[in-house]
PDB file of C-alpha atoms in Angstrom:
ATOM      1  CA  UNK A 779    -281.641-145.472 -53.480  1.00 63.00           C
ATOM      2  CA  UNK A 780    -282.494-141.999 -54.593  1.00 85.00           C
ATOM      3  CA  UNK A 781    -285.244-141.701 -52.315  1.00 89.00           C
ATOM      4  CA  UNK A 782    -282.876-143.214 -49.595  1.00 89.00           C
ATOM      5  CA  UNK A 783    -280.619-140.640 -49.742  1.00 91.00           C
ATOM      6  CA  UNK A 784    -283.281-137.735 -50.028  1.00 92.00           C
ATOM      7  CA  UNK A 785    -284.480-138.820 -47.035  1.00 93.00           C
ATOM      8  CA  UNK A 786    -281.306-138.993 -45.386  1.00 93.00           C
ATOM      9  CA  UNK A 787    -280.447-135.376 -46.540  1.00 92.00           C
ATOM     10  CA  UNK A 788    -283.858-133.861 -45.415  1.00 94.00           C
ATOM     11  CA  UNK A 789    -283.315-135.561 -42.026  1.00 94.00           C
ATOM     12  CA  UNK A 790    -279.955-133.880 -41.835  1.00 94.00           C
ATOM     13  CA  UNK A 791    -281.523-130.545 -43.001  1.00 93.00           C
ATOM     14  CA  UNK A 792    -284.411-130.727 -40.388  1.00 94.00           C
ATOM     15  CA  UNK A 793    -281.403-131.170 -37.677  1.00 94.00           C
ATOM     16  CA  UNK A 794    -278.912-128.734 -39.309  1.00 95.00           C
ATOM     17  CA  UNK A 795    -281.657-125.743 -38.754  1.00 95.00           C
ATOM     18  CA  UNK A 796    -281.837-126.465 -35.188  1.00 95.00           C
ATOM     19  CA  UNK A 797    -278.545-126.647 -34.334  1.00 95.00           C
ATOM     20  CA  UNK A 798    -277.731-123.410 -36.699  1.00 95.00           C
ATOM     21  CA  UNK A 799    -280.200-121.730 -34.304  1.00 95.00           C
ATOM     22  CA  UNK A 800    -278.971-122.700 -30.924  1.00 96.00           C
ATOM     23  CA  UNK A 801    -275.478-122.220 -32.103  1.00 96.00           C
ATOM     24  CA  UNK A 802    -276.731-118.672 -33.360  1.00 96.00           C
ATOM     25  CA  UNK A 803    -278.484-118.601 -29.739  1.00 95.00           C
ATOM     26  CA  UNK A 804    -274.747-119.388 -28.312  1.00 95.00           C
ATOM     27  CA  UNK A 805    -272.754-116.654 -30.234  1.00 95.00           C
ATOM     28  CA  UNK A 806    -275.385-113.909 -28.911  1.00 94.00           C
ATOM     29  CA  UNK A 807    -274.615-115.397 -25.086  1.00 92.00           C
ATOM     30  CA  UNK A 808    -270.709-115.649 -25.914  1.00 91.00           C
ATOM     31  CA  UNK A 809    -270.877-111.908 -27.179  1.00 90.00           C
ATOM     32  CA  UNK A 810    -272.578-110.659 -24.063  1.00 88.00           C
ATOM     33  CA  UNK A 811    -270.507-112.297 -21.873  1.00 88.00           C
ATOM     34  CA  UNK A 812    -267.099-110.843 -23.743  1.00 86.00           C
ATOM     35  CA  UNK A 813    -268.609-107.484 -23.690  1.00 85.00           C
ATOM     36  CA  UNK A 814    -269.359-108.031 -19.468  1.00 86.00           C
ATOM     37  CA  UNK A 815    -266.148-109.350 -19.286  1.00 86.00           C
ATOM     38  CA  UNK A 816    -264.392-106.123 -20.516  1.00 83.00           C
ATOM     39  CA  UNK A 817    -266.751-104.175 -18.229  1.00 86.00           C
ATOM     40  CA  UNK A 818    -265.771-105.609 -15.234  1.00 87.00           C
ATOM     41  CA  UNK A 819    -261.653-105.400 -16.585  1.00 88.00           C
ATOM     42  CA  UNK A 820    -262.534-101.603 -16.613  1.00 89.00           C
ATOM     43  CA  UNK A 821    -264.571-101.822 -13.217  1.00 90.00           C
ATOM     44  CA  UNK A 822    -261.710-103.965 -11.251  1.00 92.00           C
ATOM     45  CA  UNK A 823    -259.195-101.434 -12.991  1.00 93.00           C
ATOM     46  CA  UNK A 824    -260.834 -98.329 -11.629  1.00 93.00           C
ATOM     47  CA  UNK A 825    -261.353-100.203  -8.403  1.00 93.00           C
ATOM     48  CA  UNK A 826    -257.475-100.773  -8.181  1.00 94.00           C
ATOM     49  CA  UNK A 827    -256.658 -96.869  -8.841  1.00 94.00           C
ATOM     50  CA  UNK A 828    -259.255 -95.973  -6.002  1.00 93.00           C
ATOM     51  CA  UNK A 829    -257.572 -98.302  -3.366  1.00 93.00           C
ATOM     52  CA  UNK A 830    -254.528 -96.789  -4.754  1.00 92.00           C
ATOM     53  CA  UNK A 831    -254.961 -93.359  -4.111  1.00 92.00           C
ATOM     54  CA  UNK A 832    -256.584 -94.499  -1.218  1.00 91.00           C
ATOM     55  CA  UNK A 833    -253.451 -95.888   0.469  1.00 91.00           C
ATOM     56  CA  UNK A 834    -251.173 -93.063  -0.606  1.00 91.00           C
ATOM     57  CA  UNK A 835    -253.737 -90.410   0.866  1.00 90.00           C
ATOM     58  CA  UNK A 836    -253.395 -92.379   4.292  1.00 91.00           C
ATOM     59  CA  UNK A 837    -249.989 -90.585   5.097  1.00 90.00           C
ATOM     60  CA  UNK A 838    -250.585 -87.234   4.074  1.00 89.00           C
ATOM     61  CA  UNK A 839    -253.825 -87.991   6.237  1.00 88.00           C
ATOM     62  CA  UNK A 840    -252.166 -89.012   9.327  1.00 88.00           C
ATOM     63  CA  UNK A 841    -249.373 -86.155   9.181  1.00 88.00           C
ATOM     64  CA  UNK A 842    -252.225 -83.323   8.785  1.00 87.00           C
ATOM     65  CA  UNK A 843    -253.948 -85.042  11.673  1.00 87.00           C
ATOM     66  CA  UNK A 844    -251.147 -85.042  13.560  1.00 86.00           C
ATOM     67  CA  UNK A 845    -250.109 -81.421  12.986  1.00 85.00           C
ATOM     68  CA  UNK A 846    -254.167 -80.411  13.843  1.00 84.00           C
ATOM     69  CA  UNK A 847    -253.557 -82.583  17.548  1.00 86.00           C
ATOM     70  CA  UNK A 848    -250.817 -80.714  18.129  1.00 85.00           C
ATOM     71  CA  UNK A 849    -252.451 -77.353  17.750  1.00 83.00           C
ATOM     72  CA  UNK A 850    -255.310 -78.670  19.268  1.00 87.00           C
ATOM     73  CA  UNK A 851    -253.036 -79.573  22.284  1.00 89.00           C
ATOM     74  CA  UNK A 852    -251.568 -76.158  22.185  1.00 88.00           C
ATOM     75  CA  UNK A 853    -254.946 -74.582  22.545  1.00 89.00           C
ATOM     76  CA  UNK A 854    -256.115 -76.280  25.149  1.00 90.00           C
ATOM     77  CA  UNK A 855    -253.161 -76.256  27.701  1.00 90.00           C
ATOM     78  CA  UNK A 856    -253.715 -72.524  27.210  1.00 91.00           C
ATOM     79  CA  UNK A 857    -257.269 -72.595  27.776  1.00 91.00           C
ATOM     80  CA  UNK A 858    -256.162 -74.617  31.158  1.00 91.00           C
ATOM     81  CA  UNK A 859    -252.877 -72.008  32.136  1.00 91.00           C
ATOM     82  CA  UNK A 860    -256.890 -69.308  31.900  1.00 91.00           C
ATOM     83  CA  UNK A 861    -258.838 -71.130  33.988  1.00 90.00           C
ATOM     84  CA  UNK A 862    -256.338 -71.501  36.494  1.00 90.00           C
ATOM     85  CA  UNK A 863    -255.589 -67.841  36.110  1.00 89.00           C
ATOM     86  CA  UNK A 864    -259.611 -67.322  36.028  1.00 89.00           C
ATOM     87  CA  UNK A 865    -259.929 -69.345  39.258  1.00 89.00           C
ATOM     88  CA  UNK A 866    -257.091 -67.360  41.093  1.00 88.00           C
ATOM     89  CA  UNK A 867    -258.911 -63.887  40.047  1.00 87.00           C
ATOM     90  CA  UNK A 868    -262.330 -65.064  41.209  1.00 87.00           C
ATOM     91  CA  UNK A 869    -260.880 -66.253  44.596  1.00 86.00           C
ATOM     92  CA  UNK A 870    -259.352 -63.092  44.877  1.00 86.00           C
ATOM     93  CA  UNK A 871    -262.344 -61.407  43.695  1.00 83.00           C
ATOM     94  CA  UNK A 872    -264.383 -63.020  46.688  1.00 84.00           C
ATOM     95  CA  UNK A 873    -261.897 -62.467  49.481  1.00 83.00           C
ATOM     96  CA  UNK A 874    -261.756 -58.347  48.426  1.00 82.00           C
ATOM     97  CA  UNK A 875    -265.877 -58.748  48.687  1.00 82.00           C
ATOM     98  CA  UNK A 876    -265.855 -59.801  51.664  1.00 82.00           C
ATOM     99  CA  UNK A 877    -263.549 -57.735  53.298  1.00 82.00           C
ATOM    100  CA  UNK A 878    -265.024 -54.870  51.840  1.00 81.00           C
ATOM    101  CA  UNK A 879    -268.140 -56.337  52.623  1.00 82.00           C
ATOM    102  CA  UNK A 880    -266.523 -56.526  56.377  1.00 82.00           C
ATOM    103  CA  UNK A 881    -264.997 -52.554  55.829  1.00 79.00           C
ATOM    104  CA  UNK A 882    -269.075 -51.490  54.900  1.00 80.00           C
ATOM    105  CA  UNK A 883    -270.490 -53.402  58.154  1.00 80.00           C
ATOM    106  CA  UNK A 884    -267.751 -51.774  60.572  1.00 79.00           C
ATOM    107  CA  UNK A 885    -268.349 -48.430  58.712  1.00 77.00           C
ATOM    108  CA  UNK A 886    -271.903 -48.560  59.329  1.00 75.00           C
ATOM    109  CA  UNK A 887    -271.352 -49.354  63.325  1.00 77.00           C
ATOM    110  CA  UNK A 888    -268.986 -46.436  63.367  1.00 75.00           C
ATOM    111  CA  UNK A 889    -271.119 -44.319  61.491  1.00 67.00           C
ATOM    112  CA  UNK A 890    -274.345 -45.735  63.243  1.00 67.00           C
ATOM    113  CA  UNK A 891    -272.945 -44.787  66.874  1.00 72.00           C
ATOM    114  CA  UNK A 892    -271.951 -41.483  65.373  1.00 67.00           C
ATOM    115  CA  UNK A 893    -275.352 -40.593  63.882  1.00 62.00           C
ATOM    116  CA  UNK A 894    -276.823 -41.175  66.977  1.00 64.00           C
ATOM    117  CA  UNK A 895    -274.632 -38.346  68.600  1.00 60.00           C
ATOM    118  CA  UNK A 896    -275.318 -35.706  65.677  1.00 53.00           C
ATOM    119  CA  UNK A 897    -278.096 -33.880  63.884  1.00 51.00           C
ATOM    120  CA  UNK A 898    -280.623 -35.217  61.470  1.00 51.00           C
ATOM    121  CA  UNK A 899    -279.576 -34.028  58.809  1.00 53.00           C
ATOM    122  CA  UNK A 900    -276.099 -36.003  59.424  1.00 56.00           C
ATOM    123  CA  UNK A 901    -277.683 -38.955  59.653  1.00 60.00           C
ATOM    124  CA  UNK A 902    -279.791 -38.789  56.171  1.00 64.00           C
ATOM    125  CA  UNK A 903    -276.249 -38.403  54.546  1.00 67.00           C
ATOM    126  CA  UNK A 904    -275.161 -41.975  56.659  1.00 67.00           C
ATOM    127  CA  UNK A 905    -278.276 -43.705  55.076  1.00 74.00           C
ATOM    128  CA  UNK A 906    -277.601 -42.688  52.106  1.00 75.00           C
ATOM    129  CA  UNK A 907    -273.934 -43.656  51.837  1.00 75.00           C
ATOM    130  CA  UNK A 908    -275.343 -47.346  53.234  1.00 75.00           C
ATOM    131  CA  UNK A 909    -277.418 -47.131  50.457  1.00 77.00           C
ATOM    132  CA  UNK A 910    -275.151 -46.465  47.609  1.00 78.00           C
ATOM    133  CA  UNK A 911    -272.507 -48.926  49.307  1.00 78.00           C
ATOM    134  CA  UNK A 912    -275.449 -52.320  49.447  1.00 80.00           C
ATOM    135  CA  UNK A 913    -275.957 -51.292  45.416  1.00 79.00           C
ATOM    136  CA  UNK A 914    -272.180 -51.567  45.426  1.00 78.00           C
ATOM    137  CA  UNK A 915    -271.845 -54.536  46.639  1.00 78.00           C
ATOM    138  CA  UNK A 916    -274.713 -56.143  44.790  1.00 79.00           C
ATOM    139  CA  UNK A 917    -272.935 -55.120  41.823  1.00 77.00           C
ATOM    140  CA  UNK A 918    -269.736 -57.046  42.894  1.00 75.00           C
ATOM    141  CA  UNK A 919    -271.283 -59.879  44.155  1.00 76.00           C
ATOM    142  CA  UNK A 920    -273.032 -60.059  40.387  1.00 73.00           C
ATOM    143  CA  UNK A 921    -270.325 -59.960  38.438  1.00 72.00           C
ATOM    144  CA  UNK A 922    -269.067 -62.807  40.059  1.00 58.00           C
TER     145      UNK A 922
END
């Protein structure tokens, strides 16, 4: 029976190393995974901090926002109250044009009938003044 049980503990050698192997094989796997496992923890921890900063930055967000809209709002109801006041200067602007544009023309008929009546020398003075008055109002009409 010697030889029985020689054979018996061979077999049980020859399946030991195997099964030392893949349980060495295992341990190596287990490891890795513990070692992933406490590198997510510290991912899903940081994670967590993020989202909570995150949510206490949203009211200090919202009140800055809502201090910049109100300044905002300020600055453009003034920039409205100047365009209005822009629009009322520019109308004004046009209606002294033309009645100095209307003053010039009635000037000029005046001036024209009177020119007609007196010397030469009278009436180089007239075109002259016409002159200087058109470059006048080209100038206002331009800086409308």
């Amino acid at each position: 029976m010697n030889s029985l049980e020689m054979i018996t503990d061979i077999v049980i050698i020859a399946l030991l190393i195997p099964t030392i192997i893949y349980a060495y094989s295992l341990n190596k796997s287990l490891n890795a995974l513990r070692q992933n496992q406490k590198s997510l923890a510290q991912l899903v921890s940081a994670l967590n901090e993020a989202t909570f900063k995150a949510e206490n930055s949203i009211p200090k967000l919202k009140s800055v926002t809502e201090h910049s809209s109100e300044g905002l709002k300020e600055v453009v109801d003034n920039a409205k109250e100047l365009k209005n006041d822009l629009l009322f200067i520019n109308e004004r602007a046009d209606s002294l044009a033309d009645r100095l544009e209307n003053v010039i023309s009635s000037s000029r008929n005046i001036e024209h009938q009177s020119s007609t009546q007196s010397t030469p020398t009278n009436n180089d003075n007239v075109n002259d003044r016409a002159a200087a008055e058109l470059e006048l109002l080209k100038a206002l009409r331009a800086i409308k």
